[in-house]
Tab-separated table of C-alpha atoms (C1' of nucleotides) in Angstrom:
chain	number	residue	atom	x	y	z
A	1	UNK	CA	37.040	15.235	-1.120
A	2	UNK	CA	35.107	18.440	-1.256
A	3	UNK	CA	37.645	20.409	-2.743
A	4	UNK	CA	38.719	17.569	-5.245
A	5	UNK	CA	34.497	17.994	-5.979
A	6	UNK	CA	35.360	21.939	-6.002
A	7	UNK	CA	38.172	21.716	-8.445
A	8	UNK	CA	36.644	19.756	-11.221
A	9	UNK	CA	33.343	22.121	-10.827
A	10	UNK	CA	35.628	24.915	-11.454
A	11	UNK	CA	37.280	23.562	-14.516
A	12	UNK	CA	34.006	22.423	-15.579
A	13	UNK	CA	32.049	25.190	-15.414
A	14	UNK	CA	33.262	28.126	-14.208
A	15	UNK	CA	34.314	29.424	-10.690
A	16	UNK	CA	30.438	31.205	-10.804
A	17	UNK	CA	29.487	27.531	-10.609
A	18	UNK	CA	31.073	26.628	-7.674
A	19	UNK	CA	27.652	27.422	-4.936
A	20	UNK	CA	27.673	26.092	-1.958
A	21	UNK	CA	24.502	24.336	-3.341
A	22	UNK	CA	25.905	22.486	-6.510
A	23	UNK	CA	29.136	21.794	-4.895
A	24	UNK	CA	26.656	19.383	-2.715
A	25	UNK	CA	25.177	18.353	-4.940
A	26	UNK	CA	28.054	16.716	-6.724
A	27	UNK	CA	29.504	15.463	-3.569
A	28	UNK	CA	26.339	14.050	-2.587
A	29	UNK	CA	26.145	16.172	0.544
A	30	UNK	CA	23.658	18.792	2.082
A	31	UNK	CA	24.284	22.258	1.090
A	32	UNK	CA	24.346	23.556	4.626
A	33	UNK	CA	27.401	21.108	5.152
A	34	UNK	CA	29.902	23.240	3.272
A	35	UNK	CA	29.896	26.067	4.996
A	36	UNK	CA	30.080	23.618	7.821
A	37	UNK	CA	34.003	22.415	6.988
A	38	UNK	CA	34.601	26.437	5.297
A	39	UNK	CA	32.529	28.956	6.741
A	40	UNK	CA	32.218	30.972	3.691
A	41	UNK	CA	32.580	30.205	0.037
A	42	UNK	CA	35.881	32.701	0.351
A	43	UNK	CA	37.448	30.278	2.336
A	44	UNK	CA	36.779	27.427	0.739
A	45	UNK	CA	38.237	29.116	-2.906
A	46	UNK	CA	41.573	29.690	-0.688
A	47	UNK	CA	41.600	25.684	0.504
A	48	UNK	CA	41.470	24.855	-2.749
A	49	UNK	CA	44.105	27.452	-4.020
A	50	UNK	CA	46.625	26.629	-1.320
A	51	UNK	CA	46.090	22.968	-1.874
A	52	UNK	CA	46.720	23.405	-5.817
A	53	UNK	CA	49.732	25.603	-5.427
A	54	UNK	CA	51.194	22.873	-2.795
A	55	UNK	CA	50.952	20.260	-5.304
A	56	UNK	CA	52.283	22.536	-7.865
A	57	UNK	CA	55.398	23.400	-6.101
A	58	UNK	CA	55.995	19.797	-4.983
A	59	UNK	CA	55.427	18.571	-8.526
A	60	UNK	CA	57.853	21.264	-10.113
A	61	UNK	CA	60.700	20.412	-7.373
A	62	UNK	CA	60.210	16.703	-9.095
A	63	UNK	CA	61.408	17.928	-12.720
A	64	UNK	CA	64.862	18.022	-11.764
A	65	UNK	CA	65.760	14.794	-11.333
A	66	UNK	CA	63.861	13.523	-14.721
A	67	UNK	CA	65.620	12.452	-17.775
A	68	UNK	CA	64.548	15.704	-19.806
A	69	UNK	CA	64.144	18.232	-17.065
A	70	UNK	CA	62.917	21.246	-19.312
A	71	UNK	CA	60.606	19.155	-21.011
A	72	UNK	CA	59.569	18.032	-17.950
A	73	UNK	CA	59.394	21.113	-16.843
A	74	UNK	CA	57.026	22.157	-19.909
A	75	UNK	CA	54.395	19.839	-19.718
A	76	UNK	CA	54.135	20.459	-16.217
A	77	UNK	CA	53.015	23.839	-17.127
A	78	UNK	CA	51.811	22.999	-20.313
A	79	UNK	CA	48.934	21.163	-17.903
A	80	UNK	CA	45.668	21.934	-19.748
A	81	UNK	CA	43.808	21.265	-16.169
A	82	UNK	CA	46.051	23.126	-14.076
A	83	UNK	CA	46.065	26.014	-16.670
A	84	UNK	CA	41.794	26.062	-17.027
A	85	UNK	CA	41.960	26.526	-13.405
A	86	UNK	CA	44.632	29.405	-13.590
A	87	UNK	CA	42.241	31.017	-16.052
A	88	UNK	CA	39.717	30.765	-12.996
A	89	UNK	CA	41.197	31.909	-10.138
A	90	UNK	CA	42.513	34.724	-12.140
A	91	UNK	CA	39.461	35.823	-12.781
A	92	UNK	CA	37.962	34.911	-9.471
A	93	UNK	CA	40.765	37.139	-8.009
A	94	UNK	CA	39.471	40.314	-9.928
A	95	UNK	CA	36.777	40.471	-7.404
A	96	UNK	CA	38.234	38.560	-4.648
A	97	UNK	CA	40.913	40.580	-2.752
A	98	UNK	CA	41.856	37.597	-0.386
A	99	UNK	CA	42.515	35.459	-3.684
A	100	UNK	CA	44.272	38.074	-5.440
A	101	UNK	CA	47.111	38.784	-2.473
A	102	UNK	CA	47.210	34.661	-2.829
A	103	UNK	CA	47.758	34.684	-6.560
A	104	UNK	CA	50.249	37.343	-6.493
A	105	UNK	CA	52.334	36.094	-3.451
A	106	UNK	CA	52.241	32.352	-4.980
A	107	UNK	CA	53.132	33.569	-8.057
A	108	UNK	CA	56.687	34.955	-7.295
A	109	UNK	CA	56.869	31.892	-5.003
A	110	UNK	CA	56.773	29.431	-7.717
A	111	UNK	CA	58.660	31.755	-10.240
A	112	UNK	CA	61.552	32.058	-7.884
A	113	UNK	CA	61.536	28.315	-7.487
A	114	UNK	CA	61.325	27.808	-10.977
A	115	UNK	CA	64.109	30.483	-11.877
A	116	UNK	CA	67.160	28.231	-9.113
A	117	UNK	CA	65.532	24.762	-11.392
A	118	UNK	CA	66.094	26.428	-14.742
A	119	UNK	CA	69.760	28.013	-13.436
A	120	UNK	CA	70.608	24.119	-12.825
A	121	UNK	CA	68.914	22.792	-15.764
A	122	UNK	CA	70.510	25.676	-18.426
A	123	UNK	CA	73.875	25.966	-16.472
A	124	UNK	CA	74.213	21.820	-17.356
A	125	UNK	CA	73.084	22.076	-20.986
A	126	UNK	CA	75.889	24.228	-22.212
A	127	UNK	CA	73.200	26.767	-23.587
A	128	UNK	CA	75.078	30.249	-23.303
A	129	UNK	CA	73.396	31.568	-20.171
A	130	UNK	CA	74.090	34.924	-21.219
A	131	UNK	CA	71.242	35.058	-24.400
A	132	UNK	CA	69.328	33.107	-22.230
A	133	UNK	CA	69.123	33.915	-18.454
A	134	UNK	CA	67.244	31.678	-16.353
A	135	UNK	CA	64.706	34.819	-15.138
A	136	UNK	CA	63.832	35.386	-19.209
A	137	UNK	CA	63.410	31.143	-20.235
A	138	UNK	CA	61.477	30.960	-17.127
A	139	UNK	CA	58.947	33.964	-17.950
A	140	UNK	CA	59.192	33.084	-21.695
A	141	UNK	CA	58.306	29.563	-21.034
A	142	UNK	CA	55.374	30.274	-18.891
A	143	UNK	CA	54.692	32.232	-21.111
A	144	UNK	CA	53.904	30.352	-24.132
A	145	UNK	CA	52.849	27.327	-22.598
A	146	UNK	CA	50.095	28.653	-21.009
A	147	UNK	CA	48.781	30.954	-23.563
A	148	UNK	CA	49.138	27.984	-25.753
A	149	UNK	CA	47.457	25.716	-23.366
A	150	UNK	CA	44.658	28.031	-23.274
A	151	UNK	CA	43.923	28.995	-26.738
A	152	UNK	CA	43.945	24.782	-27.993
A	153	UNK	CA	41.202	24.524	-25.399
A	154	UNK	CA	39.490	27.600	-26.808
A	155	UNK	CA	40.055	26.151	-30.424
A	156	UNK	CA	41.811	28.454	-31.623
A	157	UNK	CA	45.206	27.016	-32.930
A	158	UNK	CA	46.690	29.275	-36.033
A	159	UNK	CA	50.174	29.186	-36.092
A	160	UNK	CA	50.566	26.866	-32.757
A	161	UNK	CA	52.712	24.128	-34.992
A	162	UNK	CA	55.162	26.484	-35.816
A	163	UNK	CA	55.632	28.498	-33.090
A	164	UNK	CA	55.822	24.867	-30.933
A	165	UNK	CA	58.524	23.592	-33.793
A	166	UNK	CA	60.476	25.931	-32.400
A	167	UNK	CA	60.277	25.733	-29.255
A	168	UNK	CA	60.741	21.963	-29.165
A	169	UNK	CA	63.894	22.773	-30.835
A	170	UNK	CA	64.562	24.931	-28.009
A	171	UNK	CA	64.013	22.278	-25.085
A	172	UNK	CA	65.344	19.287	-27.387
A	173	UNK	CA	68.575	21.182	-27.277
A	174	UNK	CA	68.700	21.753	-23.461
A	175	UNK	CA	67.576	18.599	-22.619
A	176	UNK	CA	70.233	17.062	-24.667
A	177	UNK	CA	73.198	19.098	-23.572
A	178	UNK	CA	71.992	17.994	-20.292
A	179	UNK	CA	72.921	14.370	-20.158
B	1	UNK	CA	25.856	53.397	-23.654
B	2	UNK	CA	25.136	49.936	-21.714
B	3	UNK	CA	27.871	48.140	-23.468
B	4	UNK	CA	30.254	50.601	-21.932
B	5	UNK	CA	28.808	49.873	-18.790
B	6	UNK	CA	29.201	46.185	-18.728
B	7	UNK	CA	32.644	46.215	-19.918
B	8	UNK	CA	33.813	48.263	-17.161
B	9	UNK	CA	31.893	46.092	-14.390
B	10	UNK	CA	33.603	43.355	-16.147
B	11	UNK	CA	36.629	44.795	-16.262
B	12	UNK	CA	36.725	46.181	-12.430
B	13	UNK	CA	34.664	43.459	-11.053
B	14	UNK	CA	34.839	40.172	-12.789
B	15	UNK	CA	31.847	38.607	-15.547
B	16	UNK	CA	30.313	36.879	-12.698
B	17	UNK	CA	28.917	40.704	-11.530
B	18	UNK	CA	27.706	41.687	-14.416
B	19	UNK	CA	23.808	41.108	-13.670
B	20	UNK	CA	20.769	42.952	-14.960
B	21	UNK	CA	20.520	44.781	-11.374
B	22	UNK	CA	24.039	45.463	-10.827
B	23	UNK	CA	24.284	46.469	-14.740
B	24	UNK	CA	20.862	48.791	-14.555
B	25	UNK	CA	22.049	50.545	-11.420
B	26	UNK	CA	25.343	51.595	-13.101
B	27	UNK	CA	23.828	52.779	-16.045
B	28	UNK	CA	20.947	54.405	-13.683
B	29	UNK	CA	17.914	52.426	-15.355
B	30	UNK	CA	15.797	49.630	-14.775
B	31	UNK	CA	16.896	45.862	-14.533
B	32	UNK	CA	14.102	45.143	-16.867
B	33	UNK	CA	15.219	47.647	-19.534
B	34	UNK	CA	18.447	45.536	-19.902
B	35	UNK	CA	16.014	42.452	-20.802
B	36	UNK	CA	14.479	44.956	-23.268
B	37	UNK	CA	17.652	45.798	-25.260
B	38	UNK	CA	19.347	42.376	-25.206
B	39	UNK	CA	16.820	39.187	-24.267
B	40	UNK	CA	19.522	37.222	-22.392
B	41	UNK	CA	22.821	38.108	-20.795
B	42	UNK	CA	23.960	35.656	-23.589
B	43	UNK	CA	22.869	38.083	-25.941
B	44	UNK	CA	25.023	40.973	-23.865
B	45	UNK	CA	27.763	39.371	-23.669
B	46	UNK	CA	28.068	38.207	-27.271
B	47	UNK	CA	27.091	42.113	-27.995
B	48	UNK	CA	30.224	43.180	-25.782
B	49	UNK	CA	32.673	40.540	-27.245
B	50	UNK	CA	31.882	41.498	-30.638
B	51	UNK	CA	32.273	44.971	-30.204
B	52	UNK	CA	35.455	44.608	-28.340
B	53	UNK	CA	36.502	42.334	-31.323
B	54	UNK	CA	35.634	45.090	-34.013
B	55	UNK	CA	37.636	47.363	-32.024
B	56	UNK	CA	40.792	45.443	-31.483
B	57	UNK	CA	40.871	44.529	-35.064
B	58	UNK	CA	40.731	48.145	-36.439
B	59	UNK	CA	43.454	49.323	-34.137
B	60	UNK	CA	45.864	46.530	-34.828
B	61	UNK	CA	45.279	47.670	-38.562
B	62	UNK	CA	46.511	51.233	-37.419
B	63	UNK	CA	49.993	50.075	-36.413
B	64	UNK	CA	50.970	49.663	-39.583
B	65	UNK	CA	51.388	53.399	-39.913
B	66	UNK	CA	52.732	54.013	-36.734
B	67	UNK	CA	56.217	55.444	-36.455
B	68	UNK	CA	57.385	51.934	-34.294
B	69	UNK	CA	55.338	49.460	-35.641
B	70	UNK	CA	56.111	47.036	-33.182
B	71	UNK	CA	56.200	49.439	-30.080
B	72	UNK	CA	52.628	50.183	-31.446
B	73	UNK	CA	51.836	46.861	-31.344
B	74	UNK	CA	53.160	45.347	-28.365
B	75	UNK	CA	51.668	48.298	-26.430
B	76	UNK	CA	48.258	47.267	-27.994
B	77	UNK	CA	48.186	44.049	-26.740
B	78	UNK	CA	49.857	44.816	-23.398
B	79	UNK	CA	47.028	46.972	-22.415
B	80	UNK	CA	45.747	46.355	-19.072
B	81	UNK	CA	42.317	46.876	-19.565
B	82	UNK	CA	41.941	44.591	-22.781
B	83	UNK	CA	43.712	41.837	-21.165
B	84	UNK	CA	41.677	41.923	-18.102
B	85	UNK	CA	38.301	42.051	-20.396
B	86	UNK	CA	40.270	38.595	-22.295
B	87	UNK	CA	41.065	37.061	-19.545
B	88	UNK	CA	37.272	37.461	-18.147
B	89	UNK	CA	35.678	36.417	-21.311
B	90	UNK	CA	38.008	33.074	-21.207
B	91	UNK	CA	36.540	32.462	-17.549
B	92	UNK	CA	33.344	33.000	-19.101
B	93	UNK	CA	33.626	30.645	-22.387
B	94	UNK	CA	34.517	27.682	-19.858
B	95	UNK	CA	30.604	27.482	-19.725
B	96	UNK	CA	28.640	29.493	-22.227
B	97	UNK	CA	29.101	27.548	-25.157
B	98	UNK	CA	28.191	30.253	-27.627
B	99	UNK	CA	30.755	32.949	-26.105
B	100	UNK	CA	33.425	30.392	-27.104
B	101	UNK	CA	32.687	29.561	-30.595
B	102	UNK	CA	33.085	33.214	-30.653
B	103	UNK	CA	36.228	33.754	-29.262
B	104	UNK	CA	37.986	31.007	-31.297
B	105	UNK	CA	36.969	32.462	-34.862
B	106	UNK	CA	37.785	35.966	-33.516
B	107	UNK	CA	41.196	34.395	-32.015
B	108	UNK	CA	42.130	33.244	-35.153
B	109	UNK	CA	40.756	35.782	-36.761
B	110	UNK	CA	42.895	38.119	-35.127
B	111	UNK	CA	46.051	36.334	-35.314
B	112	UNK	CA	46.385	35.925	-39.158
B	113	UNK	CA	45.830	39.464	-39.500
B	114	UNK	CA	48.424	40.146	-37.054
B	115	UNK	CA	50.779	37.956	-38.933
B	116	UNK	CA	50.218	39.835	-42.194
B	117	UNK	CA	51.008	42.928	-40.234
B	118	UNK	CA	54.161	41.289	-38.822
B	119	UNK	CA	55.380	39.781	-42.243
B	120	UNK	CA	55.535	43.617	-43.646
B	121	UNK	CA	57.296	44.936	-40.281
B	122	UNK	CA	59.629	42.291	-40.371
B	123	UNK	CA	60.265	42.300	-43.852
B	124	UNK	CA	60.891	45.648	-43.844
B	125	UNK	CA	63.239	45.723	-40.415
B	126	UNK	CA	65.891	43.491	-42.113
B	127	UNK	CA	65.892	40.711	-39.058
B	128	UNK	CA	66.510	36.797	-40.448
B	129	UNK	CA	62.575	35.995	-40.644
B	130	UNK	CA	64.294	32.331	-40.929
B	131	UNK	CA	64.935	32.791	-37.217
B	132	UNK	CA	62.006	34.816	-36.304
B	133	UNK	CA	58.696	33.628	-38.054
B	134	UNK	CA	56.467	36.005	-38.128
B	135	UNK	CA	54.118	33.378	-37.057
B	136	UNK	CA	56.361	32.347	-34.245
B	137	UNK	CA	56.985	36.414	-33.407
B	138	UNK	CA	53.021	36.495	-32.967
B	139	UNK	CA	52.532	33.751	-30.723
B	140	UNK	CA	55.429	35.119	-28.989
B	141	UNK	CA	54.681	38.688	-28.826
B	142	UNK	CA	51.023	38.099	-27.435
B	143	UNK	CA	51.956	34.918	-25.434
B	144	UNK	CA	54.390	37.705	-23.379
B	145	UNK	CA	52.355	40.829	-23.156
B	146	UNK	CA	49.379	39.045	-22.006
B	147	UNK	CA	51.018	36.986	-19.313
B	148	UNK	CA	52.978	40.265	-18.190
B	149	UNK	CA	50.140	42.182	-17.997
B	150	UNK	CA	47.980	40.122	-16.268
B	151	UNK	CA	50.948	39.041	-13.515
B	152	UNK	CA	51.118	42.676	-12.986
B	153	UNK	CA	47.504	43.573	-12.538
B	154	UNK	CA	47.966	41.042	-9.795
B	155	UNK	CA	51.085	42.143	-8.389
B	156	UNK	CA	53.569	39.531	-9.466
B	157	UNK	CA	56.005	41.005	-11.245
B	158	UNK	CA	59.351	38.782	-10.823
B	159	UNK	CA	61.625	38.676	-13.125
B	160	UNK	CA	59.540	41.115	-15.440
B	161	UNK	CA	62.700	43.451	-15.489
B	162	UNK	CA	65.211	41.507	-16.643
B	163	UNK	CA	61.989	39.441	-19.730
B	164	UNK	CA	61.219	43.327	-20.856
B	165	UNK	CA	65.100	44.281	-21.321
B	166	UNK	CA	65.141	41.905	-23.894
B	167	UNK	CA	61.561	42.174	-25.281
B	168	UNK	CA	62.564	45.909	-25.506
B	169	UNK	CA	65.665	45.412	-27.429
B	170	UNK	CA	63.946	42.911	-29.734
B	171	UNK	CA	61.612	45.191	-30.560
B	172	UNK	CA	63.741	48.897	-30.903
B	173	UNK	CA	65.524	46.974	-33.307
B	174	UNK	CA	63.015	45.918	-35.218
B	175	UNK	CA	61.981	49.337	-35.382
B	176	UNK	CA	64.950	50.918	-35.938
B	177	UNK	CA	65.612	48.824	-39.159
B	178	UNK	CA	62.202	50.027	-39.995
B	179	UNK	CA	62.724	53.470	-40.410
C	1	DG	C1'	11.060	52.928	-24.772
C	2	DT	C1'	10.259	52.920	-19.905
C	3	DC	C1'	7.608	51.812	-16.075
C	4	DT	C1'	5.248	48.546	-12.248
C	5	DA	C1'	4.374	44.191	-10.831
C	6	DT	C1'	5.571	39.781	-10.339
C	7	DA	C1'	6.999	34.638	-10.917
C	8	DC	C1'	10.282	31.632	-10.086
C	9	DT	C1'	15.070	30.114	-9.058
C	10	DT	C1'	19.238	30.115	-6.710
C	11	DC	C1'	22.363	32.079	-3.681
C	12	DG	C1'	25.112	32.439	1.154
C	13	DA	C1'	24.598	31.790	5.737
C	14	DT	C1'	22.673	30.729	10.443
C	15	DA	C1'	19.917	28.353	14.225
C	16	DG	C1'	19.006	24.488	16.557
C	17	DA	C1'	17.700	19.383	17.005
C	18	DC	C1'	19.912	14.957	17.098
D	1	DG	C1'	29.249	15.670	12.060
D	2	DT	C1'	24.826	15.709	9.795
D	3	DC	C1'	20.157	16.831	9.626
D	4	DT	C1'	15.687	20.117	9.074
D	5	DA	C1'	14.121	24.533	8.800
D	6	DT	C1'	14.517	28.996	7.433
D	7	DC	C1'	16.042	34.050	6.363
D	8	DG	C1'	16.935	37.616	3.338
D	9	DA	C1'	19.185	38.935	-0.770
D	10	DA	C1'	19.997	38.622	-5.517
D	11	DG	C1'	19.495	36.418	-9.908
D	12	DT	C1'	16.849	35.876	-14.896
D	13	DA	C1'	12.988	36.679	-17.260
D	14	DT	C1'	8.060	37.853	-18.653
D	15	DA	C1'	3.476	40.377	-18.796
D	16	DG	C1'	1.209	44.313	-19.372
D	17	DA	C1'	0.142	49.450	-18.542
D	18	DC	C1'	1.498	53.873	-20.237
DNA sequence: GTCTATACTTCGATAGAC
DNA sequence: GTCTATCGAAGTATAGAC
């Protein structure tokens, strides 16, 4: 419950918001009971992380049996939530070493993962594999979606229609080979 | 002088550190000086971002005249240190309303006079621009070297090799139709 | 412009009673 | 497990002397 609490504070408002204090607050608890159930704040930002990055994983495993797998695949990381809170622990790991060694090592975790879905999903569409590896759709995706993602939240949106006509195209294509 | 200051505490240390002590101590003044120059950290950090802005903008005009246009571009928005400054100024627009309303004029800003730069590089490299947009190669470009960079500052770096083989040969032949 | 002094808030974290 | 009490540090910001 208190990380659930902790999340949405941290899309909210910013991982500066998340104080031992206001994260009480919202949960209706005394401050002093946080550091009860995580001793420091650290350790609380890693609870939440590992807890994100579990569901992540689980949820990208579940794109492969859907009926349009890449597109699946896309809105999963297409998530505006999931990719606000990206935004955050990024930043939060430019001055957190324990979240940074997280980041990076969950980071190749969920690529690599990604990478064996996309060598199934491509491999099945009849897309030529060989002007599009699965290592290159997989970064390229990631990509776009989240910088995407990011800058609609922002407001900024020049140019997102056409760039996303074409990559609909794109995962149109694959998903209909697929079947 | 203090501008430089904060962007490199921001930069090495995240937005949440960059206080009127920690800021005054770097810069080897007074906490209450920084209140002097700007009123609130708002005010800074608005200050910073616009600079930042002004400077971007003037050296995305100067690839034009570069030898590899696109090289020169790619490299300017792959640099480390801007993205990291981006990325922290994101973080901190999820909760200071005025940062961004900045940062979605400037992104937009920024991207149609990127694509007026890519239109003549393009135009003048003989690639299809009915496959490649140069409003789709700008949300590409800058979708990539942003996510690379940042996945490298944090020491995820899977599959980078095999994305920047192609990136690379995208953009030497750009280039080399340029010349 | 730079200083001292200072007000007020919020922070992380611990001790100890129940 | 939850509470009260409390510490010391750090934050933003203002007033006023020089």
């Amino acid at each position: 419950m208190l990380l659930d609490a902790a999340g949405e504070l941290m899309r909210e408002s910013g991982y500066a918001s998340v104080t031992s204090r206001r994260l009480a607050a919202k949960a209706g608890l005394k401050p002093q009971l946080i550091h009860y159930y995580f001793r420091t704040m650290d350790d609380l930002f890693l609870a939440l992380f590992r807890r994100v990055e579990d569901d992540l994983v689980r949820r990208q495993n579940a794109v492969v049996g859907a009926e349009k797998p890449l597109r699946a695949l896309w809105d999963l990381i297409s998530d505006r939530q999931d990719v606000a809170l990206a935004y955050e622990f990024v930043a939060l790991a430019n001055h957190r070493a324990a979240i940074r060694e997280e980041i990076a090592r969950f980071g190749d975790k969920f690529r690599k993962a990604q990478i064996k879905i996309l060598d199934q999903i491509l491999a099945k569409s009849g897309v030529d594999t060989r002007v599009w590896p699965p290592t290159f759709v997989s970064v390229l995706i990631n990509s776009l979606a989240r910088s995407l993602a990011v800058q609609d939240a922002l407001g900024a949106k020049l140019g997102h229609p056409e760039a996303l006509a074409i990559i609909n195209r794109f995962i149109d294509q694959v998903d209909k080979g697929s079947n």
